[in-house]
C-alpha cells in the first residue's frame, strides 16, 4: 500500500473556510456528541472565544457544504493558548450546557460554563507559574481537568479549582491526554522527548516511552486504539505501539523547519495530522496514513494555531489569520 496518491491530490487548499474576526490561536472540535445533529466547535483568539455548531454535507446530505452557526461569543480578555471541551456539554435538553476550559497567556486556566442564554460563569484556576501548553478534561464525567506547563509540572484540578494531583516533570510539559478507555491513567509528554503514563490512583509513573531525540513539541493518544501513541519531535513524527517497545515503531521526517503539532484522527486509527511551526514559510498541514509512504494530503495554506479532528469524519480544522480552514481527507 505504498503508493496511490498523486501530487495533485496531496497538495491542495481547504475543503471549506470560515472567516473570523481575529487571529485564531486555538481551535477544537468537541470529541463528544452534543445530542443534536452536528458538532460543537470552539476557537480562540487574542480576546474572544467563539462557540459554534458545525454540520457538513459529508454527514448530512441536506447541508450544502458547511453549515456554521455561531452560538455565542465569550469575551476572554487575554490570548488563548489551549482549549478543552467538557463531556458535560449538551444541546439536546434545556437548559443547554456549554462547558470548556481555556489556558491563557497569563498562566491561568478558566472554566467557562454557559446555558447560551443568560447564565454565564467563569472560574479562574491559578497554580501554574509559567506558560500552559495543554489542558484536557476527564472524558467520561468531566469532573476533573489536567494541564501541563513550562513550569515542569502536570496538575490535575477539580471543577472548584482545587489541585487534586501534582506530577513533577524534568522538562516542560508539552501535552497531556486522557483516554476514555483508560480513565485512571494520564499521558504526559515532556519536551526532552519522554512520554509517561501516570496512574491517577497511586500517582506513580507506570510506563515511559522515549523518542530518542528532542525537542518533543506535541504528543497524542490514539482515541480509536489506545495502544497507539504519536508525537512530533524535531522535524519528525514518531509512533509507538505501547505493547511492543518503549522506542518508536515508526518514524519519518515531515516538516522542514520543525514540526509543531500532532493529532490522531478520532475516527481512524491509521490517520493523523501534523503541522509545522506557525508563521514559517514551510509551515503547512500534513495528513498522514500509516499505510502510505508519503502524506496523503498537504494543505497549501500557511497554518496559524490550532489543529483538531472531527469526532466521526476524516476531517480536520486548522486556525490562521482571521480564518478557519477545514480539510476533508479523501481515503
Tab-separated table of C-alpha atoms in Angstrom:
chain	number	residue	atom	x	y	z
A	1	UNK	CA	0.000	0.000	0.000
A	2	UNK	CA	2.895	2.321	-0.588
A	3	UNK	CA	1.629	4.474	-3.443
A	4	UNK	CA	-1.718	5.529	-4.810
A	5	UNK	CA	-1.615	9.261	-4.002
A	6	UNK	CA	-0.871	11.707	-6.816
A	7	UNK	CA	0.924	15.020	-6.326
A	8	UNK	CA	-2.289	16.900	-7.276
A	9	UNK	CA	-4.280	15.005	-4.653
A	10	UNK	CA	-1.704	15.748	-1.980
A	11	UNK	CA	-1.207	19.492	-2.449
A	12	UNK	CA	-4.462	21.343	-2.161
A	13	UNK	CA	-6.410	24.083	-0.483
A	14	UNK	CA	-9.014	23.616	2.246
A	15	UNK	CA	-12.394	21.995	1.592
A	16	UNK	CA	-14.170	24.817	3.466
A	17	UNK	CA	-13.162	28.093	5.105
A	18	UNK	CA	-14.879	30.323	7.667
A	19	UNK	CA	-13.885	33.974	8.137
A	20	UNK	CA	-13.172	35.073	11.729
A	21	UNK	CA	-12.853	38.490	13.394
A	22	UNK	CA	-9.476	37.763	14.976
A	23	UNK	CA	-6.312	35.725	14.522
A	24	UNK	CA	-7.140	32.125	15.548
A	25	UNK	CA	-4.636	30.708	18.050
A	26	UNK	CA	-6.652	27.627	19.048
A	27	UNK	CA	-9.493	25.611	17.519
A	28	UNK	CA	-11.101	22.460	18.931
A	29	UNK	CA	-13.915	20.216	17.785
A	30	UNK	CA	-15.676	18.691	20.752
A	31	UNK	CA	-14.978	14.921	20.783
A	32	UNK	CA	-18.377	14.457	22.467
A	33	UNK	CA	-21.827	14.107	20.909
A	34	UNK	CA	-23.863	17.271	21.714
A	35	UNK	CA	-27.133	15.332	21.410
A	36	UNK	CA	-28.219	17.248	18.293
A	37	UNK	CA	-27.080	16.934	14.645
A	38	UNK	CA	-23.674	18.491	14.091
A	39	UNK	CA	-20.548	19.069	16.147
A	40	UNK	CA	-19.616	21.702	18.684
A	41	UNK	CA	-16.510	23.702	17.814
A	42	UNK	CA	-14.721	26.462	19.728
A	43	UNK	CA	-11.968	28.761	18.565
A	44	UNK	CA	-9.974	31.339	20.462
A	45	UNK	CA	-8.024	34.436	19.536
A	46	UNK	CA	-6.469	37.315	21.427
A	47	UNK	CA	-9.613	38.435	23.275
A	48	UNK	CA	-12.557	36.144	22.498
A	49	UNK	CA	-13.709	32.532	22.407
A	50	UNK	CA	-16.366	31.701	19.814
A	51	UNK	CA	-18.571	28.615	20.187
A	52	UNK	CA	-20.317	27.291	17.077
A	53	UNK	CA	-22.256	24.297	15.789
A	54	UNK	CA	-20.989	22.800	12.510
A	55	UNK	CA	-22.705	20.460	10.084
A	56	UNK	CA	-21.074	19.136	6.915
A	57	UNK	CA	-22.573	17.738	3.726
A	58	UNK	CA	-20.445	14.623	4.269
A	59	UNK	CA	-22.606	13.773	7.307
A	60	UNK	CA	-25.948	15.291	6.205
A	61	UNK	CA	-26.917	15.423	2.531
A	62	UNK	CA	-29.368	18.268	3.186
A	63	UNK	CA	-26.447	20.553	4.090
A	64	UNK	CA	-24.752	22.388	1.232
A	65	UNK	CA	-21.044	22.254	2.023
A	66	UNK	CA	-20.672	23.566	5.573
A	67	UNK	CA	-23.388	24.968	7.844
A	68	UNK	CA	-21.648	27.072	10.507
A	69	UNK	CA	-23.813	28.596	13.233
A	70	UNK	CA	-22.193	30.790	15.891
A	71	UNK	CA	-23.887	30.046	19.223
A	72	UNK	CA	-22.103	32.523	21.474
A	73	UNK	CA	-19.063	34.811	21.635
A	74	UNK	CA	-17.352	34.867	25.039
A	75	UNK	CA	-15.188	37.834	25.982
A	76	UNK	CA	-11.930	36.381	27.346
A	77	UNK	CA	-9.665	39.408	27.648
A	78	UNK	CA	-6.362	37.554	27.238
A	79	UNK	CA	-4.813	35.402	24.491
A	80	UNK	CA	-5.919	31.758	24.495
A	81	UNK	CA	-3.235	29.088	24.111
A	82	UNK	CA	-5.189	25.863	24.657
A	83	UNK	CA	-8.839	24.828	24.960
A	84	UNK	CA	-10.615	21.636	26.042
A	85	UNK	CA	-14.273	20.589	25.853
A	86	UNK	CA	-16.164	19.073	28.766
A	87	UNK	CA	-18.235	15.921	28.125
A	88	UNK	CA	-20.993	17.654	30.104
A	89	UNK	CA	-21.694	19.983	27.159
A	90	UNK	CA	-25.039	19.208	25.532
A	91	UNK	CA	-27.643	20.968	23.367
A	92	UNK	CA	-30.457	18.368	23.358
A	93	UNK	CA	-32.268	19.349	26.551
A	94	UNK	CA	-32.935	22.536	28.489
A	95	UNK	CA	-31.096	24.145	29.991
A	96	UNK	CA	-28.446	23.680	27.340
A	97	UNK	CA	-24.900	23.444	28.724
A	98	UNK	CA	-21.700	24.536	27.060
A	99	UNK	CA	-18.625	23.973	29.225
A	100	UNK	CA	-14.974	24.254	28.260
A	101	UNK	CA	-11.659	25.167	29.833
A	102	UNK	CA	-9.062	27.540	28.413
A	103	UNK	CA	-5.378	28.031	29.159
A	104	UNK	CA	-4.268	31.610	28.646
A	105	UNK	CA	-1.178	33.763	28.287
A	106	UNK	CA	-1.446	34.880	31.939
A	107	UNK	CA	-0.708	31.271	33.114
A	108	UNK	CA	-4.290	30.800	34.349
A	109	UNK	CA	-6.957	28.268	33.465
A	110	UNK	CA	-10.520	29.492	33.007
A	111	UNK	CA	-13.506	27.183	33.308
A	112	UNK	CA	-16.402	28.641	31.304
A	113	UNK	CA	-19.963	27.350	31.709
A	114	UNK	CA	-22.966	28.794	29.867
A	115	UNK	CA	-26.591	27.951	29.066
A	116	UNK	CA	-26.176	30.073	25.874
A	117	UNK	CA	-28.809	32.477	27.256
A	118	UNK	CA	-28.456	34.457	30.499
A	119	UNK	CA	-26.369	32.220	32.745
A	120	UNK	CA	-22.636	32.502	32.189
A	121	UNK	CA	-19.971	31.582	34.714
A	122	UNK	CA	-16.177	31.940	34.564
A	123	UNK	CA	-13.976	30.274	37.186
A	124	UNK	CA	-10.278	31.194	37.205
A	125	UNK	CA	-7.863	28.445	38.288
A	126	UNK	CA	-4.382	29.501	39.387
A	127	UNK	CA	-1.309	27.458	40.280
A	128	UNK	CA	0.966	27.215	37.243
A	129	UNK	CA	3.911	29.608	37.299
A	130	UNK	CA	4.664	29.548	33.565
A	131	UNK	CA	3.120	29.030	30.121
A	132	UNK	CA	0.417	26.314	29.983
A	133	UNK	CA	0.828	24.163	26.878
A	134	UNK	CA	-2.286	21.984	27.030
A	135	UNK	CA	-5.435	21.381	29.040
A	136	UNK	CA	-7.817	18.385	28.916
A	137	UNK	CA	-10.996	17.182	30.659
A	138	UNK	CA	-11.537	13.745	32.183
A	139	UNK	CA	-13.519	12.307	29.234
A	140	UNK	CA	-16.337	10.313	30.857
A	141	UNK	CA	-17.827	12.577	33.540
A	142	UNK	CA	-15.816	15.764	33.105
A	143	UNK	CA	-15.337	16.370	36.839
A	144	UNK	CA	-11.566	16.899	36.603
A	145	UNK	CA	-9.165	18.859	34.401
A	146	UNK	CA	-5.469	18.171	33.710
A	147	UNK	CA	-2.913	20.716	32.500
A	148	UNK	CA	0.799	20.749	31.614
A	149	UNK	CA	3.148	23.703	31.704
A	150	UNK	CA	6.622	25.073	31.058
A	151	UNK	CA	6.918	25.139	34.879
A	152	UNK	CA	7.833	21.396	34.705
A	153	UNK	CA	4.538	20.195	36.195
A	154	UNK	CA	1.388	18.360	35.257
A	155	UNK	CA	-1.520	19.245	37.551
A	156	UNK	CA	-4.983	17.746	37.991
A	157	UNK	CA	-7.790	20.013	39.224
A	158	UNK	CA	-11.372	19.608	40.349
A	159	UNK	CA	-14.013	21.975	38.972
A	160	UNK	CA	-13.709	24.238	42.019
A	161	UNK	CA	-10.073	24.868	41.135
A	162	UNK	CA	-8.570	22.703	43.878
A	163	UNK	CA	-5.387	20.827	42.964
A	164	UNK	CA	-6.089	17.077	43.159
A	165	UNK	CA	-2.690	15.836	41.933
A	166	UNK	CA	0.727	17.232	41.040
A	167	UNK	CA	3.295	15.431	38.888
A	168	UNK	CA	6.779	16.954	38.824
A	169	UNK	CA	8.489	16.692	35.430
A	170	UNK	CA	12.127	17.001	34.353
A	171	UNK	CA	11.393	19.406	31.478
A	172	UNK	CA	8.457	21.474	30.191
A	173	UNK	CA	5.174	19.540	29.885
A	174	UNK	CA	4.035	19.850	26.262
A	175	UNK	CA	0.972	17.572	26.021
A	176	UNK	CA	-1.477	15.836	28.336
A	177	UNK	CA	-4.063	13.254	27.195
A	178	UNK	CA	-6.900	11.425	28.942
A	179	UNK	CA	-8.293	8.377	27.107
A	180	UNK	CA	-11.965	7.338	27.513
A	181	UNK	CA	-10.930	3.655	27.631
A	182	UNK	CA	-8.184	4.283	30.239
A	183	UNK	CA	-9.641	6.921	32.580
A	184	UNK	CA	-7.388	6.046	35.548
A	185	UNK	CA	-4.265	6.891	33.512
A	186	UNK	CA	-2.863	10.164	32.251
A	187	UNK	CA	-0.425	10.524	29.351
A	188	UNK	CA	2.108	13.327	29.853
A	189	UNK	CA	4.647	14.294	27.179
A	190	UNK	CA	7.804	16.234	28.082
A	191	UNK	CA	9.898	18.462	25.849
A	192	UNK	CA	13.029	16.360	26.494
A	193	UNK	CA	11.463	13.575	24.391
A	194	UNK	CA	9.885	11.348	27.057
A	195	UNK	CA	6.203	10.341	27.219
A	196	UNK	CA	4.967	8.902	30.523
A	197	UNK	CA	1.769	7.226	31.668
A	198	UNK	CA	0.779	8.045	35.252
A	199	UNK	CA	-1.594	6.064	37.462
A	200	UNK	CA	-4.067	8.578	38.888
A	201	UNK	CA	-4.872	6.394	41.904
A	202	UNK	CA	-1.305	5.732	43.120
A	203	UNK	CA	0.013	8.917	41.408
A	204	UNK	CA	3.028	6.891	40.227
A	205	UNK	CA	4.561	6.586	36.742
A	206	UNK	CA	3.572	3.302	35.068
A	207	UNK	CA	5.394	3.328	31.736
A	208	UNK	CA	7.825	5.527	29.817
A	209	UNK	CA	8.224	5.974	26.069
A	210	UNK	CA	11.385	7.540	24.666
A	211	UNK	CA	11.708	9.458	21.386
A	212	UNK	CA	15.477	9.077	21.452
A	213	UNK	CA	15.709	12.775	20.483
A	214	UNK	CA	14.310	16.216	21.382
A	215	UNK	CA	12.597	18.657	21.404
A	216	UNK	CA	9.251	16.948	21.584
A	217	UNK	CA	6.603	19.605	20.780
A	218	UNK	CA	3.340	17.625	20.956
A	219	UNK	CA	2.007	14.116	21.547
A	220	UNK	CA	-1.405	12.458	21.254
A	221	UNK	CA	-3.037	9.232	22.462
A	222	UNK	CA	-4.982	7.472	19.703
A	223	UNK	CA	-8.693	7.526	20.573
A	224	UNK	CA	-9.738	4.576	18.323
A	225	UNK	CA	-6.845	2.379	19.562
A	226	UNK	CA	-5.316	3.116	22.974
A	227	UNK	CA	-2.092	1.134	22.337
A	228	UNK	CA	-1.012	3.784	19.806
A	229	UNK	CA	0.766	6.984	20.812
A	230	UNK	CA	2.145	9.548	18.383
A	231	UNK	CA	4.308	12.650	18.679
A	232	UNK	CA	6.308	15.217	16.758
A	233	UNK	CA	9.936	15.676	17.742
A	234	UNK	CA	12.418	17.863	15.875
A	235	UNK	CA	11.356	17.633	12.217
A	236	UNK	CA	9.903	14.094	12.535
A	237	UNK	CA	6.713	12.320	13.503
A	238	UNK	CA	7.079	9.178	15.644
A	239	UNK	CA	4.576	6.433	16.503
A	240	UNK	CA	4.663	3.890	19.341
A	241	UNK	CA	2.799	0.672	19.954
A	242	UNK	CA	2.951	0.694	23.760
A	243	UNK	CA	2.610	-3.116	23.963
A	244	UNK	CA	5.808	-3.626	21.956
A	245	UNK	CA	8.601	-1.238	22.886
A	246	UNK	CA	9.475	1.970	24.685
A	247	UNK	CA	11.083	3.158	21.425
A	248	UNK	CA	9.054	4.267	18.380
A	249	UNK	CA	7.940	1.638	15.840
A	250	UNK	CA	7.668	4.231	13.084
A	251	UNK	CA	9.472	7.496	12.424
A	252	UNK	CA	9.557	9.840	9.450
A	253	UNK	CA	10.681	13.402	8.647
A	254	UNK	CA	7.681	15.640	7.959
A	255	UNK	CA	8.388	19.376	8.361
A	256	UNK	CA	11.482	21.230	7.199
A	257	UNK	CA	11.644	23.897	9.929
A	258	UNK	CA	10.324	21.867	12.863
A	259	UNK	CA	7.118	20.029	13.498
A	260	UNK	CA	4.752	21.714	15.968
A	261	UNK	CA	1.508	19.727	16.347
A	262	UNK	CA	0.408	16.081	16.191
A	263	UNK	CA	-3.204	14.903	16.307
A	264	UNK	CA	-4.689	11.461	15.661
A	265	UNK	CA	-7.949	11.180	13.766
A	266	UNK	CA	-10.773	10.436	16.202
A	267	UNK	CA	-12.368	8.003	13.721
A	268	UNK	CA	-9.473	6.144	12.040
A	269	UNK	CA	-6.526	4.679	13.964
A	270	UNK	CA	-4.222	4.895	10.924
A	271	UNK	CA	-4.849	8.558	10.135
A	272	UNK	CA	-3.110	11.524	11.802
A	273	UNK	CA	-2.082	15.087	11.046
A	274	UNK	CA	0.938	17.266	11.757
A	275	UNK	CA	1.715	20.958	11.327
A	276	UNK	CA	4.883	22.981	11.119
A	277	UNK	CA	5.666	25.983	13.306
A	278	UNK	CA	3.222	28.894	12.803
A	279	UNK	CA	4.405	31.711	10.550
A	280	UNK	CA	7.196	29.760	8.859
A	281	UNK	CA	7.197	29.809	5.072
A	282	UNK	CA	7.163	25.997	5.006
A	283	UNK	CA	4.537	25.777	7.719
A	284	UNK	CA	1.751	23.583	6.475
A	285	UNK	CA	-0.742	20.943	7.401
A	286	UNK	CA	0.125	17.357	6.524
A	287	UNK	CA	-2.284	14.424	6.803
A	288	UNK	CA	-0.600	11.019	7.053
A	289	UNK	CA	-1.885	7.453	6.759
A	290	UNK	CA	0.163	4.585	8.185
A	291	UNK	CA	-0.480	2.569	5.003
A	292	UNK	CA	1.125	5.210	2.744
A	293	UNK	CA	4.769	6.186	2.477
A	294	UNK	CA	4.002	9.837	1.648
A	295	UNK	CA	1.476	12.238	3.225
A	296	UNK	CA	-1.990	11.636	1.781
A	297	UNK	CA	-2.637	15.382	1.867
A	298	UNK	CA	-0.539	18.548	2.143
A	299	UNK	CA	-2.509	21.688	2.934
A	300	UNK	CA	-1.300	24.565	0.814
A	301	UNK	CA	-2.167	27.460	3.123
A	302	UNK	CA	0.029	28.813	5.899
A	303	UNK	CA	-1.041	27.329	9.211
A	304	UNK	CA	-1.582	29.510	12.254
A	305	UNK	CA	-2.635	27.996	15.576
A	306	UNK	CA	-4.775	25.012	16.403
A	307	UNK	CA	-5.372	21.574	14.919
A	308	UNK	CA	-8.334	19.328	15.655
A	309	UNK	CA	-10.193	16.371	14.111
A	310	UNK	CA	-13.946	15.957	13.754
A	311	UNK	CA	-15.269	13.227	16.065
A	312	UNK	CA	-16.518	10.970	13.223
A	313	UNK	CA	-15.467	12.365	9.824
A	314	UNK	CA	-11.956	12.196	8.291
A	315	UNK	CA	-11.880	15.985	8.536
A	316	UNK	CA	-9.595	18.306	10.466
A	317	UNK	CA	-9.612	22.027	11.120
A	318	UNK	CA	-6.737	24.495	11.459
A	319	UNK	CA	-6.706	28.116	12.587
A	320	UNK	CA	-4.951	31.027	10.948
A	321	UNK	CA	-5.081	34.741	10.266
A	322	UNK	CA	-8.799	35.574	10.618
A	323	UNK	CA	-9.942	32.240	9.278
A	324	UNK	CA	-10.684	28.602	9.980
A	325	UNK	CA	-9.714	26.052	7.323
A	326	UNK	CA	-11.459	22.666	7.146
A	327	UNK	CA	-9.688	19.823	5.352
A	328	UNK	CA	-11.526	16.677	4.269
A	329	UNK	CA	-9.260	13.690	3.650
A	330	UNK	CA	-10.388	11.563	0.716
A	331	UNK	CA	-9.454	7.990	1.595
